[in-house]
Coordinates of C-alpha atoms and ligand atoms in Angstrom, one line a residue:
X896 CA 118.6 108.4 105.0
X897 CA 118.1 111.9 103.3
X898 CA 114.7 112.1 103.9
X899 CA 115.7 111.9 107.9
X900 CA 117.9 113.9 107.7
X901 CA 115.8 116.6 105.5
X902 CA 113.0 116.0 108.6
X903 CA 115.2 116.6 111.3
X904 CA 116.4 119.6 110.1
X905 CA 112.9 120.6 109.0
X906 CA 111.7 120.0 112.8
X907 CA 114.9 122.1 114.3
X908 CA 113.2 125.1 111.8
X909 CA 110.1 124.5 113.2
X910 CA 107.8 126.0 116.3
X911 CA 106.9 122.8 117.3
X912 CA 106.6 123.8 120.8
X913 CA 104.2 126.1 119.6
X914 CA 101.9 122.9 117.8
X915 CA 102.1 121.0 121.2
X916 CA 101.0 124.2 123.3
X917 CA 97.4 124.6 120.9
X918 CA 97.0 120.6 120.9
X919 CA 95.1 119.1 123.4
X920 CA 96.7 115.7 121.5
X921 CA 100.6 115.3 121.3
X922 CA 103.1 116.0 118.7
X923 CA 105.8 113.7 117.9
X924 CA 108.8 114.9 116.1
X925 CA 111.8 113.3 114.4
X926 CA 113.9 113.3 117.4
X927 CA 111.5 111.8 119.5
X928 CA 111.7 107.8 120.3
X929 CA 108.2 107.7 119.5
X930 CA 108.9 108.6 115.9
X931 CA 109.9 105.5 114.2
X932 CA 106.9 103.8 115.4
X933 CA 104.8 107.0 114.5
X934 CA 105.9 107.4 111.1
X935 CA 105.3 103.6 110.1
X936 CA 101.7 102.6 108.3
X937 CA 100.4 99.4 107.9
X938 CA 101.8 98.9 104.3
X939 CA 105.8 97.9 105.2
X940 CA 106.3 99.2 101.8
X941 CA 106.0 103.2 102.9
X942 CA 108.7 104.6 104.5
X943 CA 108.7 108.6 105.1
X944 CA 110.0 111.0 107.4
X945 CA 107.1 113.4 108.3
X946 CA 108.7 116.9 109.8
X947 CA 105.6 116.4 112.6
X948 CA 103.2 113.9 113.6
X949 CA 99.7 115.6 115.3
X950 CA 98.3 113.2 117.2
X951 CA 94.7 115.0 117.3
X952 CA 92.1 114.4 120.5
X953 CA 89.1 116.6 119.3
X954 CA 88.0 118.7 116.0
X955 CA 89.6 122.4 117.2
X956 CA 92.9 119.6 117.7
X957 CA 92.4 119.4 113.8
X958 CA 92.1 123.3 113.2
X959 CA 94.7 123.9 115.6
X960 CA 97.2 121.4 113.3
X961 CA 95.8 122.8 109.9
X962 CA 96.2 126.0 110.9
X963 CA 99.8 125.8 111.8
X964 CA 100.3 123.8 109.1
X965 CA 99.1 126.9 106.9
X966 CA 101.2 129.1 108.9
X967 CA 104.4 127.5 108.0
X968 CA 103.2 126.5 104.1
X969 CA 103.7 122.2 105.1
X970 CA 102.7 119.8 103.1
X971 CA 99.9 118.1 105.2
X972 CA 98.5 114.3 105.2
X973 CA 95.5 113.1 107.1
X974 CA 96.2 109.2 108.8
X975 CA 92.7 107.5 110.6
X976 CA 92.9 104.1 110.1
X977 CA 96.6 104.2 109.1
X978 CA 95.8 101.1 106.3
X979 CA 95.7 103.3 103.3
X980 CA 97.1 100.3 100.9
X981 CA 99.1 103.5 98.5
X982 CA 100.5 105.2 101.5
X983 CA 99.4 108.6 101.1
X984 CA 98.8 109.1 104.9
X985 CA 102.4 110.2 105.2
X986 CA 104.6 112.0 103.3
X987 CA 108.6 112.8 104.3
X988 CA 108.9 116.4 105.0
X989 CA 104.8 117.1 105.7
X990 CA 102.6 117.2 108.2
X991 CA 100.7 114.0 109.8
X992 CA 97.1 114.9 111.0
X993 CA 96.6 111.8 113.0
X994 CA 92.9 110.7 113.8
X995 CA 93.5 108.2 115.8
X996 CA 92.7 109.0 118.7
X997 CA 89.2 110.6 118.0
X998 CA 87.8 106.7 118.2
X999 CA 84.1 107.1 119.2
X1000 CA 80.8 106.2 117.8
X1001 CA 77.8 106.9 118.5
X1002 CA 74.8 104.9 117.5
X1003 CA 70.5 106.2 117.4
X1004 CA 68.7 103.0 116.9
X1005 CA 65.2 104.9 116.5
X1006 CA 66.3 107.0 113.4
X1007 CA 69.2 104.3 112.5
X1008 CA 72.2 106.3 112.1
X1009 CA 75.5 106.1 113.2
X1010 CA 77.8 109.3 114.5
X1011 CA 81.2 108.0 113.9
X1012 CA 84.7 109.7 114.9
X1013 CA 87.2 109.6 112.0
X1014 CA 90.0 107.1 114.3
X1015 CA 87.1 104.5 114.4
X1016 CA 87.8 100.9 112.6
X1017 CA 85.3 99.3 111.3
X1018 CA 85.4 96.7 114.1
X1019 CA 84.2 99.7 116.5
X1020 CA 81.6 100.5 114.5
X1021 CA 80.6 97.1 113.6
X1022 CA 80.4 96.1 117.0
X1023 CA 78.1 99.5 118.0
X1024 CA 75.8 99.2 115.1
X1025 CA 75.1 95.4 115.9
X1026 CA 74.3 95.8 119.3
X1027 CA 71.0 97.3 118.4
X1028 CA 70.7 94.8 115.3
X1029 CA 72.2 97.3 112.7
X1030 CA 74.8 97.3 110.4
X1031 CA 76.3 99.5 107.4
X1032 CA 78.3 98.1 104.9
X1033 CA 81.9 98.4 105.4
X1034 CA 85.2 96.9 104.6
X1035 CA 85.8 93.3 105.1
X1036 CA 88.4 93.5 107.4
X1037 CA 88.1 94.9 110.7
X1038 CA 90.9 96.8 111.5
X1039 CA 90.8 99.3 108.5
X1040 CA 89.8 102.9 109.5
X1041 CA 86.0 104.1 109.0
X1042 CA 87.7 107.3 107.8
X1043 CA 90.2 106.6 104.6
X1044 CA 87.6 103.4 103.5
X1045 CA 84.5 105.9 103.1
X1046 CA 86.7 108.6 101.6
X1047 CA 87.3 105.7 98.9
X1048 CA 84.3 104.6 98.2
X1049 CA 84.3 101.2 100.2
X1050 CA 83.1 97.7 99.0
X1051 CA 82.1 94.9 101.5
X1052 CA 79.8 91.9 101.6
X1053 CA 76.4 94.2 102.5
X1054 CA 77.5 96.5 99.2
X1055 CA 75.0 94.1 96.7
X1056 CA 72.1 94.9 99.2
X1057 CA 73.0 98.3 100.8
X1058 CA 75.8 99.9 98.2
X1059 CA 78.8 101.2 98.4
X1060 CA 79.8 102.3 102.2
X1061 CA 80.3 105.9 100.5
X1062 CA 76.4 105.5 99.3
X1063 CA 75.4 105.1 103.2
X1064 CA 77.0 108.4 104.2
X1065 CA 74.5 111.3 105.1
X1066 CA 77.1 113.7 106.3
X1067 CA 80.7 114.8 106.9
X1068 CA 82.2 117.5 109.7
X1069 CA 85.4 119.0 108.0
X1070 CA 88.3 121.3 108.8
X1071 CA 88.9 122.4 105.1
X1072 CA 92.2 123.2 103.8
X1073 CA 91.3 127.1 104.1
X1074 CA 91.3 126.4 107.7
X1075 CA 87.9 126.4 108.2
X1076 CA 84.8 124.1 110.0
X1077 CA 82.0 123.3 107.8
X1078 CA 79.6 120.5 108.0
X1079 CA 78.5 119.0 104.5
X1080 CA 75.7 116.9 103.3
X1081 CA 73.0 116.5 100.3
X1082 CA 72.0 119.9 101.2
X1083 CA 74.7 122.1 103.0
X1084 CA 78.3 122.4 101.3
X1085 CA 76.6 119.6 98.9
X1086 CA 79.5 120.0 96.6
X1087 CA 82.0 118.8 99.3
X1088 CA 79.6 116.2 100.8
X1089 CA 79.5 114.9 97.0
X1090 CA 83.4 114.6 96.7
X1091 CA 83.4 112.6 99.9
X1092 CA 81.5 110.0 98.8
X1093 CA 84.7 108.2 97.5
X1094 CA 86.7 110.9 96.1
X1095 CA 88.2 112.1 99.1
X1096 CA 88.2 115.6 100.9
X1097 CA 90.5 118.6 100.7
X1098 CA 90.6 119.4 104.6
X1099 CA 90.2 116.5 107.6
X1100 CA 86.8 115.1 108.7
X1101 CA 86.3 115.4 112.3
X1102 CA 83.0 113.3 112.1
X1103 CA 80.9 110.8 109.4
X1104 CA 77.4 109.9 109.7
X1105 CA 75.9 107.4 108.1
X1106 CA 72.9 105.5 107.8
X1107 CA 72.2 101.8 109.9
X1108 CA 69.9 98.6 108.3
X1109 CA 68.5 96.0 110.4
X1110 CA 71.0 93.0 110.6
X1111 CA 69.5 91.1 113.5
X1112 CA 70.3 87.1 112.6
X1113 CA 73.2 85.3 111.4
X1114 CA 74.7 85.3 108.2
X1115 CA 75.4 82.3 106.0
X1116 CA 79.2 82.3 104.7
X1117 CA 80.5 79.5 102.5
X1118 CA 83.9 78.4 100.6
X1119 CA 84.0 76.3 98.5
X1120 CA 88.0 75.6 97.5
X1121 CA 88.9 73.9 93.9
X1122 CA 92.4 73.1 91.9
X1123 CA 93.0 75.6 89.8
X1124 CA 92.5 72.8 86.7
X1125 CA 88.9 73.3 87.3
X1126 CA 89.0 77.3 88.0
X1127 CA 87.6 77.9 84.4
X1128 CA 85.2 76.1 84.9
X1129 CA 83.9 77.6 88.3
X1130 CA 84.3 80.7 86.9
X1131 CA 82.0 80.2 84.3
X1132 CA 79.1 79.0 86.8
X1133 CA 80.0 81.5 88.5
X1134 CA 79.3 84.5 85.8
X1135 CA 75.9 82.3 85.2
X1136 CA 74.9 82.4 88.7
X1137 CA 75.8 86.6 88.9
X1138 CA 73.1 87.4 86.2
X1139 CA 69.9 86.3 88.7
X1140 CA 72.5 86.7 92.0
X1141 CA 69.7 88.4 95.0
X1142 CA 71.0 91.7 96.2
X1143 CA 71.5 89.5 99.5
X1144 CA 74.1 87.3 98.1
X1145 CA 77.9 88.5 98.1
X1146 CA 79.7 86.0 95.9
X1147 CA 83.3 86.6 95.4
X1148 CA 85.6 84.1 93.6
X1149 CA 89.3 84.6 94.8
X1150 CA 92.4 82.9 93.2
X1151 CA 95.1 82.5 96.5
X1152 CA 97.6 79.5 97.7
X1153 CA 96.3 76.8 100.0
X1154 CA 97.4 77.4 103.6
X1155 CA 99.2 74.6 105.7
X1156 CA 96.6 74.4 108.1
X1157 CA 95.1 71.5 109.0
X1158 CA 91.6 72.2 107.2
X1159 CA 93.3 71.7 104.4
X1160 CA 94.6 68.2 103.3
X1161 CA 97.9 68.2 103.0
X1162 CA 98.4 67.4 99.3
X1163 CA 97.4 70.4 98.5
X1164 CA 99.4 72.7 101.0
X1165 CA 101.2 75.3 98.8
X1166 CA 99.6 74.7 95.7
X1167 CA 97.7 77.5 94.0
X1168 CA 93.3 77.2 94.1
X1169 CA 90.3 78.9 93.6
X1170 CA 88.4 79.8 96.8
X1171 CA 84.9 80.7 95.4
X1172 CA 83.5 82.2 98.7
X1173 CA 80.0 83.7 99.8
X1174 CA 77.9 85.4 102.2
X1175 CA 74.1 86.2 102.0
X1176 CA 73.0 89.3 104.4
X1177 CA 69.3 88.0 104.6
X1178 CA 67.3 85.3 106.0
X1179 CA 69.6 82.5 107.1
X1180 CA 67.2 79.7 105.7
X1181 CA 67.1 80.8 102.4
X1182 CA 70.8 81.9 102.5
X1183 CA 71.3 78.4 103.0
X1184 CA 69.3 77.2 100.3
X1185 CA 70.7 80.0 97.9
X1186 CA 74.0 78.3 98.6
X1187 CA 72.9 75.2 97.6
X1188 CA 74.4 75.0 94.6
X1189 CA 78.0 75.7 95.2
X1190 CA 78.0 72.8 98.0
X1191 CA 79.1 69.3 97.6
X1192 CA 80.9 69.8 94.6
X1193 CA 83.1 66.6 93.6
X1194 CA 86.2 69.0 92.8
X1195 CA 85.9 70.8 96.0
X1196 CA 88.9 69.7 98.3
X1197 CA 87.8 71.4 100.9
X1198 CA 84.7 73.5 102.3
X1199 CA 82.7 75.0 104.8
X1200 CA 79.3 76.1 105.3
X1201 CA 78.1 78.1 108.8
X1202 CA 76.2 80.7 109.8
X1203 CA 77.8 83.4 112.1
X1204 CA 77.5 86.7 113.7
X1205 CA 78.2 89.4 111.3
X1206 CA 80.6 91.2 113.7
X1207 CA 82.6 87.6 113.5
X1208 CA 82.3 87.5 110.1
X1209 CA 83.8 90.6 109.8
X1210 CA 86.8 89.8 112.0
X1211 CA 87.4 86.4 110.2
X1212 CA 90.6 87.6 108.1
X1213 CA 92.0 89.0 111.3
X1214 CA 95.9 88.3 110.9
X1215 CA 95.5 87.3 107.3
X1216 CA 97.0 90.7 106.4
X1217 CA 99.5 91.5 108.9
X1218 CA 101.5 95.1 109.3
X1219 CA 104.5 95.4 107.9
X1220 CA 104.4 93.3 105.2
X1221 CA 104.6 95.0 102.0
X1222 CA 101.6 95.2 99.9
X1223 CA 100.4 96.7 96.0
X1224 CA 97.3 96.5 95.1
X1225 CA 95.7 97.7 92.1
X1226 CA 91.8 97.0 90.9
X1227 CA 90.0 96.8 87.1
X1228 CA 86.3 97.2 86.3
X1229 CA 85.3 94.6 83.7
X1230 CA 82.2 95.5 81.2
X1231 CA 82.0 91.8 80.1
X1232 CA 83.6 89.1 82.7
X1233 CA 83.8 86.8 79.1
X1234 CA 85.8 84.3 79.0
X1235 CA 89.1 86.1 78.0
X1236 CA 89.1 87.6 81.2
X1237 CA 89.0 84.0 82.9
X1238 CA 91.8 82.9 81.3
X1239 CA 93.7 86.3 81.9
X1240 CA 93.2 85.6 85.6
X1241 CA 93.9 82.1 86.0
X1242 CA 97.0 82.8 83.9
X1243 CA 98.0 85.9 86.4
X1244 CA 97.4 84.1 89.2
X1245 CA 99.5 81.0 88.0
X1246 CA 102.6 83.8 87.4
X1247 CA 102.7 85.3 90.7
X1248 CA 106.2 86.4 91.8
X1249 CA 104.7 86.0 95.8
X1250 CA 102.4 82.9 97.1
X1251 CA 101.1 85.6 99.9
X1252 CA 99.2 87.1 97.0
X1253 CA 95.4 86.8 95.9
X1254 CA 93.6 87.8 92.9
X1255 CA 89.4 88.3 93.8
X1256 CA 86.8 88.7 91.6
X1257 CA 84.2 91.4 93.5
X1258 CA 80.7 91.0 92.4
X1259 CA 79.0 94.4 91.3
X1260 CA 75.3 93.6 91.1
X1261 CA 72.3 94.9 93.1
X1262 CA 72.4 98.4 95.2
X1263 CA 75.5 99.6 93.6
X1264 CA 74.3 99.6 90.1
X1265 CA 71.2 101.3 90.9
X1266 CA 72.2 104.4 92.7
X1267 CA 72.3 107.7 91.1
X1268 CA 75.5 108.0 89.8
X1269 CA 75.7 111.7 90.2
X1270 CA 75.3 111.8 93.8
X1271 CA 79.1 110.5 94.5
X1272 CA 82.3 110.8 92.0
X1273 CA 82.5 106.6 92.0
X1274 CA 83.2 105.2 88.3
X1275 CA 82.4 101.5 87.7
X1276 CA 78.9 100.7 89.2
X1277 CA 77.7 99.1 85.5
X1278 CA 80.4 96.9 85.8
X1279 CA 80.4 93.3 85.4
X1280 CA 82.4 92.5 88.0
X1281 CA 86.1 94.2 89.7
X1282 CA 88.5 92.2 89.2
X1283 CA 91.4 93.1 92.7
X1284 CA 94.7 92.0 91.8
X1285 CA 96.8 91.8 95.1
X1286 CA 100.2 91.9 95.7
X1287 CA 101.6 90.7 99.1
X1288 CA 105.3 89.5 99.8
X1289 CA 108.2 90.2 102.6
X1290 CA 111.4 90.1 100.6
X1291 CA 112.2 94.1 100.3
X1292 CA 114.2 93.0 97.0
X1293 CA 111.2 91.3 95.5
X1294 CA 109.7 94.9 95.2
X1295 CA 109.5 95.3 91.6
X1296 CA 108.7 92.3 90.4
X1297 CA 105.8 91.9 92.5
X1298 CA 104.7 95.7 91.6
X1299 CA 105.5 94.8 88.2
X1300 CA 103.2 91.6 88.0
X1301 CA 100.3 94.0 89.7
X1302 CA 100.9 96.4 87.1
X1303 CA 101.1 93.9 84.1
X1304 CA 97.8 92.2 85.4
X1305 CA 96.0 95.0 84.8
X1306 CA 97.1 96.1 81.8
X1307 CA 96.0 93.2 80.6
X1308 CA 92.4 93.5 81.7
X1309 CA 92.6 97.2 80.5
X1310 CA 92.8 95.9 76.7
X1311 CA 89.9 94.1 77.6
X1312 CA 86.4 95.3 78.0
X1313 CA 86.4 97.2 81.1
X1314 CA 84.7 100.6 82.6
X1315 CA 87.0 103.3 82.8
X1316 CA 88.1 104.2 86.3
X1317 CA 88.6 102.2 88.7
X1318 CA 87.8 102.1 92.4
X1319 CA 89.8 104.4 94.5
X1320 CA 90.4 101.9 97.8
X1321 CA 92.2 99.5 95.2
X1322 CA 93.9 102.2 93.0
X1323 CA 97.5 101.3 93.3
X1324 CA 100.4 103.6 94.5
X1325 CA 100.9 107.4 94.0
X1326 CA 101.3 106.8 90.3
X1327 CA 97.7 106.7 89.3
X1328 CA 96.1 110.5 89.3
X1329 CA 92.9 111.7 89.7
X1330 CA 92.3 110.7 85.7
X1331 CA 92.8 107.2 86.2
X1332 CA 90.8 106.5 89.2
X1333 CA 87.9 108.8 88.4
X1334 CA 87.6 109.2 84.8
X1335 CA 85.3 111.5 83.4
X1336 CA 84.2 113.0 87.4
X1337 CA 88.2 113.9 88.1
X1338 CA 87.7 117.6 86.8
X1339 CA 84.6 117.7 89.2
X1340 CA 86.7 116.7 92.1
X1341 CA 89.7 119.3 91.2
X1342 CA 87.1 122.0 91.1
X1343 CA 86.3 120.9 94.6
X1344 CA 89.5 120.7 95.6
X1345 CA 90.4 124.2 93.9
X1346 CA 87.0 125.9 96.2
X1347 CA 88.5 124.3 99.5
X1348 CA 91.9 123.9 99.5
X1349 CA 93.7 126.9 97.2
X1350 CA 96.7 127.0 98.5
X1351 CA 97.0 123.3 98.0
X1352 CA 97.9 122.3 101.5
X1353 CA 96.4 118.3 100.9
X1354 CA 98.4 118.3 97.6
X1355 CA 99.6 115.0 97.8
X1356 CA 96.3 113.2 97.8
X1357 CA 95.4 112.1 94.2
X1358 CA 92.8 114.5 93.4
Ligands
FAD2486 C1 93.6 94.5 105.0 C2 92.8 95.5 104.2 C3 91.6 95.1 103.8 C4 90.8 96.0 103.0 N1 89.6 95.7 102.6 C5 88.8 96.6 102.0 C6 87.5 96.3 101.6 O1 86.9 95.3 101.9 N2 86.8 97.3 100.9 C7 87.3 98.5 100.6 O2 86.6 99.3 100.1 N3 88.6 98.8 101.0 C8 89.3 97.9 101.6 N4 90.6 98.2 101.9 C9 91.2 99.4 101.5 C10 90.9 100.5 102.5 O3 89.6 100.9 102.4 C11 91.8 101.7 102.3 O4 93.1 101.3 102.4 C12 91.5 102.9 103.2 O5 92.2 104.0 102.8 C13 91.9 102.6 104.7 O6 91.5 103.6 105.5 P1 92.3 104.0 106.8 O7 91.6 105.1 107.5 O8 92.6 102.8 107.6 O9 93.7 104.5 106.1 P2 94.6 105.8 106.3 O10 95.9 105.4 105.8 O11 94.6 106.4 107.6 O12 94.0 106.8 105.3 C14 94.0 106.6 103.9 C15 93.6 107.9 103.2 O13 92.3 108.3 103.5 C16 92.2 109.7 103.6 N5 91.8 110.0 105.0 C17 91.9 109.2 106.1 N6 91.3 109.8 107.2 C18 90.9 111.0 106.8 C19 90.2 112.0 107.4 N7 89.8 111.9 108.7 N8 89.9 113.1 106.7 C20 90.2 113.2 105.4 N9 90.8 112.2 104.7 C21 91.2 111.1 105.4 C22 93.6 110.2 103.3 O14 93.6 110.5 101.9 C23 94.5 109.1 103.6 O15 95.7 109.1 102.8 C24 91.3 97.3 102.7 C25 92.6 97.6 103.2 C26 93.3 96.7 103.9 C27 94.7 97.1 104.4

């Protein structure tokens, strides 16, 4: 209630007319009856009371809101996507910078690139790039934002063959936090084009490019879903089959509860099972034979085996994470995925507080391990594995036990052999700094931060 009431008095201080006169997009203020929509992000968990929300159209829409938000010292966040699992797209008493609106792409099937607008979602882009056969990898769920899943690195089922989504990216168009337009890339502004690739920006990118790979067939996806009695077990194949695992194969083991839907027998409605799940982004055939050997399993009580379109594939969790809910997630790089670490996670995921939540296991062979590590500020690619513990639950009292369980989880695989660092998309709330998620490349990133934004206008972000 303070936090409203600190906004509306921050908005009765402010020229907002003034904002809406230099936008070619809208503002929307406290008192508006737009606002309580505006405000709102995909995690049901955040709830601030910007003083303004920008709704930007074009890049000088950008300046226009950085620059007033210079003018009047406001603490300014950048929203694209708006699914930002910490939140840090708003803040009560800022400035949004919405992206939203700048949803474009724009795809060259000769050089294979992509020109993408920062309010594109990955199903936008998706959809673009595979109408000439291409794809980049991105985020498995098609309704996060292009924009705040690059920024972070971004992991998907093409990252084994193609790397990170961060790895892809050839350039960046910014407004920096001094106010200004630069473009950035390997060999203009390379020390802001660096920082991009996963460790965020001080200012607001206007555009991303990145580069396309052919994707012209299906692609094979399997699950394969066991009692939790066996998981061990599974988990154990599993690590064998990681060590030879092609860069085309995405394996990723997740612990969740079975769904009451009818592909599921009944028995087992409710009770908690390991889904070991796959896709293989190269020939169909042999993704079908490379499969083999998780199919027809005697434990299995239930699987499927198809080939699909990758854009389908990429919509296939549609609804499983719906807005509003409240969500925590938090992520751990494992050195050695020994069998400690099985236990640990069949043990977590027996003690969750919520049945909405998952724990995966995100394989981190192939493309990943093999780029240069000093080209973007991402800690983790000679890990083992990431293990993704996931909170999920819609009982606003059940808060802290569910953050709680998130934060115990991964404490637990901290004391453990793991990398340090972790990977930003899956970094938890606002309490985990620059230190935690980037380790030894943090200072790096500051010093970026320091060149691009003095006055500190994008404070809030963790860097
Ligand atoms: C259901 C779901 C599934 C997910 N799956 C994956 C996955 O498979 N792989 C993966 O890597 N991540 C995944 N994520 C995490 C996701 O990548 C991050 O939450 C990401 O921040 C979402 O981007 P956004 O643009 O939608 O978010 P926003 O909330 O709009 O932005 C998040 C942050 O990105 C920065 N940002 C956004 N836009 C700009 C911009 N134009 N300029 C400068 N900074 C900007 C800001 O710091 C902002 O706080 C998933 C998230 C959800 C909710």
């Amino acid at each position: 209630m303070d936090a409203n009431r600190d906004a509306r008095r921050l908005e009765e201080a402010l020229p907002l007319g003034v904002l809406s006169e230099r936008l070619g997009g809208e503002v929307v203020a406290p008192s508006d009856d737009a606002y309580d929509e505006a405000r709102r992000v995909w995690n049901g968990m955040i709830n601030e009371y910007p003083a303004a929300l920008a709704y930007c159209e074009s890049a000088d829409d950008v300046r226009a809101a950085v620059g007033f938000a210079r003018e009047h010292g406001l603490e300014t966040t950048v929203r694209s996507g708006g699914h930002g699992v910490s939140g840090a797209s708003v803040v009560s008493g800022g400035l949004v910078v919405d992206c939203s609106r700048m949803e474009w792409v724009r795809v060259d099937p000769e050089e294979r690139i992509a020109r993408v607008g920062p309010g594109a979602t990955w199903r936008t882009l998706d959809s673009a790039a595979q109408s000439f056969g291409l794809a980049t990898p991105g985020g498995v769920y098609a309704d996060t934002g292009v924009a705040g899943l690059t920024l972070g690195g971004g992991t998907g089922y093409l990252s084994p063959k193609h790397g990170f989504t961060a790895d892809n990216l050839r350039e960046i168009d910014v407004v920096t936090g001094r106010g200004e337009r630069a473009t950035a890339n390997a060999e203009r502004n390379a020390d802001l084009f660096c920082a991009a690739r996963g460790g965020g920006t001080p200012g607001v990118v206007t555009a991303f490019e990145f580069d396309l790979h052919p994707l012209d067939h299906d692609v094979p996806y399997f699950e394969s879903w066991l009692p939790v009695t066996v998981a061990d077990g599974a988990l154990r194949e599993y690590r064998r089959y990681q060590r030879d695992a092609p860069d085309e194969s995405c394996v990723f083991p997740y612990f969740a509860t079975v769904p009451a839907s009818p592909e599921f027998p009944s028995d087992r409605h409710g009770d908690l099972a390991l889904c070991v799940a796959g896709v293989y982004a190269g020939d169909p055939d042999v993704g079908r034979r490379e499969f083999e050997t998780f199919r027809d399993r005697p434990d299995a009580f239930a699987e499927s085996f198809e080939a699909m379109a990758y854009t389908d594939l990429q919509s296939m969790m549609d609804g499983d994470f719906p807005a509003g809910r409240r969500y925590y997630w938090k992520s751990v790089p494992l050195s050695r995925f020994d069998d400690d670490a099985i236990g640990d996670l069949r043990r977590a995921a027996s003690a969750a507080p919520s049945d909405l939540s998952t724990i995966v296991v995100w394989p981190m062979h192939g493309a990943v391990g093999r780029m240069d590590e000093s080209t973007t500020p991402l800690v983790g690619r000679d890990a083992d594995v990431v293990v993704n513990v996931e909170a999920a639950w819609d009982d606003p009292t059940a808060t802290t036990e569910n953050v709680e369980w998130v934060r115990d989880t991964c404490r637990r695989f901290r004391d453990g052999p793991s990398v340090p660092g972790t990977l930003p998309n899956f970094a938890g709330g606002s309490e985990s700094d620059a230190d935690d998620v980037y380790a030894a490349n943090a200072e790096r990133l500051r010093a970026v931060r320091e060149e691009h934004d003095p006055d500190g206008l994008f404070a809030y972000e963790r860097v």
